[in-house]
Short mmCIF file of C-alpha atoms in Angstrom, two decimals:
data_model
loop_
_atom_site.label_atom_id
_atom_site.label_comp_id
_atom_site.label_asym_id
_atom_site.label_seq_id
_atom_site.Cartn_x
_atom_site.Cartn_y
_atom_site.Cartn_z
CA MET A 1 18.30 -0.92 -0.96
CA ASN A 2 18.00 2.30 -2.81
CA ALA A 3 14.58 1.68 -3.41
CA ARG A 4 14.08 3.57 0.64
CA GLN A 5 15.32 6.54 -0.95
CA GLU A 6 13.58 6.64 -4.14
CA ILE A 7 9.98 7.88 -4.42
CA THR A 8 7.18 6.80 -6.46
CA GLU A 9 5.58 8.93 -8.71
CA ARG A 10 2.85 10.79 -8.50
CA THR A 11 0.44 8.95 -10.71
CA ILE A 12 0.59 4.76 -9.77
CA THR A 13 0.13 1.81 -12.49
CA PRO A 14 -2.00 0.27 -9.54
CA ALA A 15 -0.41 -3.85 -9.77
CA THR A 16 -2.70 -5.67 -11.34
CA ASP A 17 -3.98 -9.77 -11.23
CA ILE A 18 -6.64 -10.37 -14.64
CA PHE A 19 -8.31 -13.71 -14.14
CA GLU A 20 -10.12 -15.33 -16.82
CA THR A 21 -12.97 -18.23 -16.31
CA GLU A 22 -14.54 -20.31 -18.93
CA ASP A 23 -17.61 -17.05 -18.88
CA LYS A 24 -15.20 -13.58 -17.36
CA TYR A 25 -11.86 -12.41 -16.62
CA THR A 26 -11.84 -10.77 -12.69
CA ILE A 27 -9.17 -8.01 -12.90
CA SER A 28 -7.40 -7.28 -9.04
CA MET A 29 -6.23 -2.98 -8.56
CA GLU A 30 -4.44 -2.35 -5.71
CA MET A 31 -5.46 1.14 -5.41
CA PRO A 32 -5.01 2.39 -1.54
CA GLY A 33 -5.97 5.65 -0.79
CA ILE A 34 -9.05 5.39 -2.91
CA THR A 35 -12.70 5.39 -2.14
CA ARG A 36 -15.58 4.74 -4.36
CA GLU A 37 -16.74 8.48 -4.37
CA ASN A 38 -12.94 8.67 -5.78
CA LEU A 39 -13.35 6.11 -8.53
CA ASP A 40 -14.16 6.60 -11.88
CA ILE A 41 -14.69 3.33 -14.15
CA THR A 42 -15.81 3.97 -17.64
CA MET A 43 -15.21 1.55 -20.74
CA ASP A 44 -15.86 1.93 -24.32
CA ASP A 45 -15.83 -0.24 -27.27
CA GLU A 46 -12.62 -1.64 -26.50
CA ARG A 47 -11.37 -0.30 -23.93
CA LEU A 48 -11.87 -0.68 -20.01
CA ILE A 49 -10.24 2.54 -17.69
CA VAL A 50 -10.16 3.12 -14.28
CA SER A 51 -8.63 6.20 -12.59
CA GLY A 52 -9.07 7.33 -9.40
CA LYS A 53 -8.00 10.39 -7.82
CA THR A 54 -6.95 10.67 -3.73
CA SER A 55 -6.00 13.34 -1.41
CA GLU A 56 -4.27 10.79 1.44
CA THR A 57 -0.98 9.16 -0.55
CA CYS A 58 -0.65 13.62 -2.31
CA GLN A 59 0.35 15.28 1.11
CA ASP A 60 3.96 17.44 0.95
CA GLY A 61 5.73 18.18 4.99
CA TYR A 62 6.56 14.95 5.61
CA ASN A 63 9.75 14.25 6.98
CA PHE A 64 10.66 11.00 5.43
CA SER A 65 9.13 10.08 2.25
CA GLU A 66 8.26 6.42 0.43
CA PHE A 67 5.49 6.86 -1.63
CA ARG A 68 3.68 9.42 -2.58
CA ALA A 69 0.55 8.91 -5.31
CA CYS A 70 -2.09 11.81 -5.96
CA SER A 71 -3.23 9.87 -8.07
CA PHE A 72 -4.48 5.26 -9.51
CA GLU A 73 -4.64 4.87 -13.43
CA ARG A 74 -4.68 2.13 -16.05
CA THR A 75 -6.55 1.03 -19.23
CA PHE A 76 -6.46 -2.21 -19.90
CA GLN A 77 -7.29 -3.40 -24.25
CA THR A 78 -10.64 -5.60 -24.15
CA GLY A 79 -11.36 -5.61 -27.39
CA GLY A 80 -15.33 -7.00 -27.93
CA GLU A 81 -15.26 -9.45 -25.76
CA ILE A 82 -17.15 -7.94 -22.97
CA ASP A 83 -20.44 -7.57 -21.96
CA ARG A 84 -21.05 -4.90 -21.44
CA ASN A 85 -24.47 -4.22 -19.48
CA SER A 86 -22.85 -7.36 -16.16
CA ILE A 87 -20.13 -4.98 -15.51
CA GLU A 88 -19.15 -5.48 -11.19
CA ALA A 89 -17.11 -3.44 -9.62
CA ARG A 90 -16.26 -3.50 -5.95
CA LEU A 91 -14.25 -1.96 -4.23
CA GLU A 92 -12.62 -3.50 -0.20
CA ASP A 93 -10.12 -2.87 1.72
CA GLY A 94 -7.86 -0.64 -1.40
CA VAL A 95 -7.96 -3.75 -3.74
CA LEU A 96 -9.81 -3.16 -5.97
CA GLU A 97 -11.74 -6.40 -7.95
CA ILE A 98 -13.74 -6.20 -11.57
CA ASN A 99 -15.94 -8.91 -13.07
CA LEU A 100 -15.91 -8.37 -16.35
CA SER A 101 -18.63 -10.92 -17.99
CA LYS A 102 -17.48 -12.52 -21.86
CA SER A 103 -20.06 -11.80 -24.34
CA GLU A 104 -22.42 -14.04 -25.67
CA GLU A 105 -19.66 -15.05 -28.61
CA VAL A 106 -16.11 -15.79 -27.02
CA LYS A 107 -18.07 -17.82 -24.21
CA PRO A 108 -16.51 -21.68 -25.02
CA LYS A 109 -19.51 -23.41 -27.10
CA LYS A 110 -20.16 -26.53 -26.48
CA ILE A 111 -20.96 -28.75 -30.29
CA THR A 112 -22.68 -31.44 -29.93
CA VAL A 113 -21.42 -34.45 -32.73
CA ASN A 114 -24.87 -35.92 -33.94
CA MET B 1 26.90 25.51 11.53
CA TYR B 2 25.17 24.00 10.59
CA THR B 3 21.50 21.48 11.10
CA GLN B 4 21.92 18.05 11.25
CA GLU B 5 18.86 15.88 9.03
CA TYR B 6 18.80 14.22 12.29
CA PHE B 7 15.88 12.15 9.53
CA ASP B 8 18.01 11.48 7.28
CA ASP B 9 21.13 10.06 9.37
CA LEU B 10 18.54 7.96 11.95
CA PHE B 11 15.75 6.22 8.55
CA ARG B 12 19.46 5.14 7.10
CA LEU B 13 21.24 3.64 9.90
CA SER B 14 18.27 1.57 10.10
CA THR B 15 18.13 -0.02 5.53
CA VAL B 16 21.88 -1.12 7.40
CA PHE B 17 19.99 -3.34 10.33
CA ASP B 18 17.47 -4.15 7.40
CA ASN B 19 20.92 -6.03 4.87
CA ILE B 20 21.93 -7.77 8.92
CA PHE B 21 19.06 -9.51 10.28
CA GLU B 22 17.47 -10.49 6.24
CA THR B 23 16.39 -14.05 5.45
CA LYS B 24 14.20 -16.09 3.63
CA GLU B 25 10.95 -15.20 5.66
CA THR B 26 11.65 -11.99 5.26
CA LYS B 27 13.27 -11.03 2.31
CA ARG B 28 10.91 -8.29 1.58
CA THR B 29 12.23 -5.33 3.80
CA ASN B 30 10.57 -1.83 1.49
CA TYR B 31 6.87 -3.34 2.43
CA PRO B 32 5.45 -2.50 3.08
CA LEU B 33 6.29 1.35 2.14
CA ILE B 34 5.49 3.93 4.47
CA ASN B 35 5.11 8.37 4.66
CA VAL B 36 6.45 9.29 8.34
CA LYS B 37 4.86 13.10 9.46
CA ASP B 38 7.08 14.77 12.69
CA GLU B 39 3.99 17.39 13.90
CA ASN B 40 4.75 18.50 17.65
CA ASP B 41 5.76 15.86 18.80
CA ILE B 42 3.37 13.16 17.07
CA LEU B 43 5.07 10.95 15.14
CA THR B 44 2.04 10.21 12.42
CA VAL B 45 3.12 6.68 10.51
CA GLU B 46 1.50 5.78 6.84
CA ALA B 47 1.77 2.48 5.10
CA LEU B 48 0.50 1.39 2.66
CA ILE B 49 -0.81 -2.30 1.86
CA PRO B 50 -3.42 -3.30 0.28
CA GLY B 51 -5.72 -5.84 0.44
CA ILE B 52 -4.78 -7.65 4.14
CA LYS B 53 -7.48 -7.15 7.42
CA ALA B 54 -6.83 -5.33 10.71
CA ASP B 55 -6.86 -8.51 12.23
CA ASP B 56 -3.30 -10.05 9.48
CA ILE B 57 -0.27 -7.03 10.94
CA ASP B 58 1.47 -7.41 13.67
CA VAL B 59 2.93 -3.38 14.62
CA GLU B 60 5.50 -3.94 18.02
CA ILE B 61 7.11 -1.18 19.16
CA ILE B 62 10.29 -1.79 21.17
CA ASN B 63 12.55 1.56 22.53
CA LYS B 64 12.79 3.70 19.41
CA THR B 65 12.18 0.66 17.39
CA LEU B 66 8.81 0.42 14.44
CA THR B 67 8.53 -3.25 13.47
CA ILE B 68 5.06 -3.39 10.86
CA SER B 69 4.52 -6.96 10.23
CA GLY B 70 2.04 -9.79 8.60
CA GLU B 71 0.44 -12.17 5.80
CA LYS B 72 -0.89 -10.60 3.06
CA LYS B 73 -3.15 -13.70 2.12
CA ASN B 74 -3.54 -14.51 -1.51
CA PRO B 75 -7.16 -14.72 -2.19
CA GLU B 76 -8.85 -18.08 -4.00
CA LYS B 77 -7.79 -18.51 -6.94
CA ARG B 78 -10.24 -16.89 -9.42
CA GLY B 79 -9.22 -18.15 -13.06
CA SER B 80 -6.82 -18.98 -14.71
CA TYR B 81 -3.56 -15.67 -14.44
CA LEU B 82 -3.66 -13.71 -17.26
CA ARG B 83 -1.66 -11.06 -15.42
CA ARG B 84 0.32 -11.44 -11.87
CA GLU B 85 1.76 -8.02 -10.06
CA ARG B 86 0.09 -8.41 -6.55
CA ALA B 87 2.60 -10.02 -3.98
CA PHE B 88 1.27 -11.94 -1.03
CA GLY B 89 3.24 -13.93 1.88
CA LYS B 90 4.98 -12.27 5.28
CA PHE B 91 6.15 -8.92 5.34
CA THR B 92 8.23 -7.34 8.29
CA LYS B 93 9.15 -3.79 7.98
CA THR B 94 11.34 -2.10 10.63
CA ILE B 95 12.83 1.32 10.71
CA LYS B 96 13.76 4.03 13.49
CA LEU B 97 11.89 6.21 15.40
CA PRO B 98 13.42 9.95 14.99
CA TYR B 99 12.91 9.57 19.40
CA ARG B 100 10.58 7.14 22.17
CA VAL B 101 7.10 7.53 21.54
CA ASP B 102 4.77 6.57 24.67
CA ALA B 103 3.44 2.16 23.44
CA ASP B 104 0.95 2.77 25.92
CA ASN B 105 -0.32 5.39 23.86
CA VAL B 106 -0.30 4.63 19.75
CA GLU B 107 -3.55 5.02 17.40
CA ALA B 108 -3.76 2.72 15.11
CA SER B 109 -6.34 2.26 11.81
CA MET B 110 -6.80 0.27 9.27
CA GLU B 111 -8.89 1.73 6.51
CA ASN B 112 -8.66 1.83 2.83
CA GLY B 113 -5.72 -0.42 3.13
CA ILE B 114 -3.89 2.21 4.19
CA LEU B 115 -2.06 1.25 7.69
CA ARG B 116 -2.17 5.04 9.47
CA LEU B 117 -0.17 4.52 13.90
CA SER B 118 -0.55 8.64 15.98
CA LEU B 119 2.64 7.59 17.79
CA SER B 120 2.77 10.75 21.01
CA LYS B 121 6.77 11.14 21.82
CA ALA B 122 7.78 9.73 25.93
CA GLU B 123 7.53 12.57 28.54
CA ASP B 124 11.36 11.53 28.93
CA ALA B 125 12.32 12.45 25.03
CA LYS B 126 10.78 15.68 24.86
CA LEU B 127 12.49 19.12 25.80
CA LYS B 128 12.80 20.07 29.05
CA LYS B 129 13.63 23.60 29.27
CA ILE B 130 15.84 24.32 32.61
CA GLU B 131 15.27 27.00 35.20
CA ILE B 132 18.60 28.74 35.85
CA HIS B 133 17.73 31.09 39.32
#
């Protein structure tokens, strides 16, 4: 029960679930207090970087505090597997969900045997 | 001469009770994480509960005890897991408040995954100045 006295670090690595299907990856991240305006999602050829700032959980003057987070940040190594033109992101109830389509080269192909 | 850290002491007390009443169903007693501010006889309690709808949260105030409980439902699985860090299921957290609050006058909102409660100090818990004649 000592966790109650520990105050969480200022930059949080958000808890994340990642799912994979044949044609896409879905990333689901917990980012409470983050709004669309304060969220950045960038992608280069091998990494997806998600970061967000929040003032809501970054205040001083609490009489009792279990968390303090001023920003969230996480980097995902994606390699060249992602079709960068079809990335979808949705933010709802403090959970960010990103859908990444796999590029054609890495999608499983059905090979017909003649 | 010393100043009593009344918040610290009272909140520490609640952890003792949590341990006694801990059951299998409510094992994750430190979820959700909270922040409490006491300002001008208003207690503001913020709890981080991303991924939950307001309908799935219950807030209960009995005397000086605040209980936040609910169920964080696991959304439909979208493929096979490559990484699994998020936790789902039922949770209950109880804290002891530093003073009694007016249970009929509670403001609650849920925004961007943060539950925010505004609790006013009960009238009979406020300091009363006694006139000397």
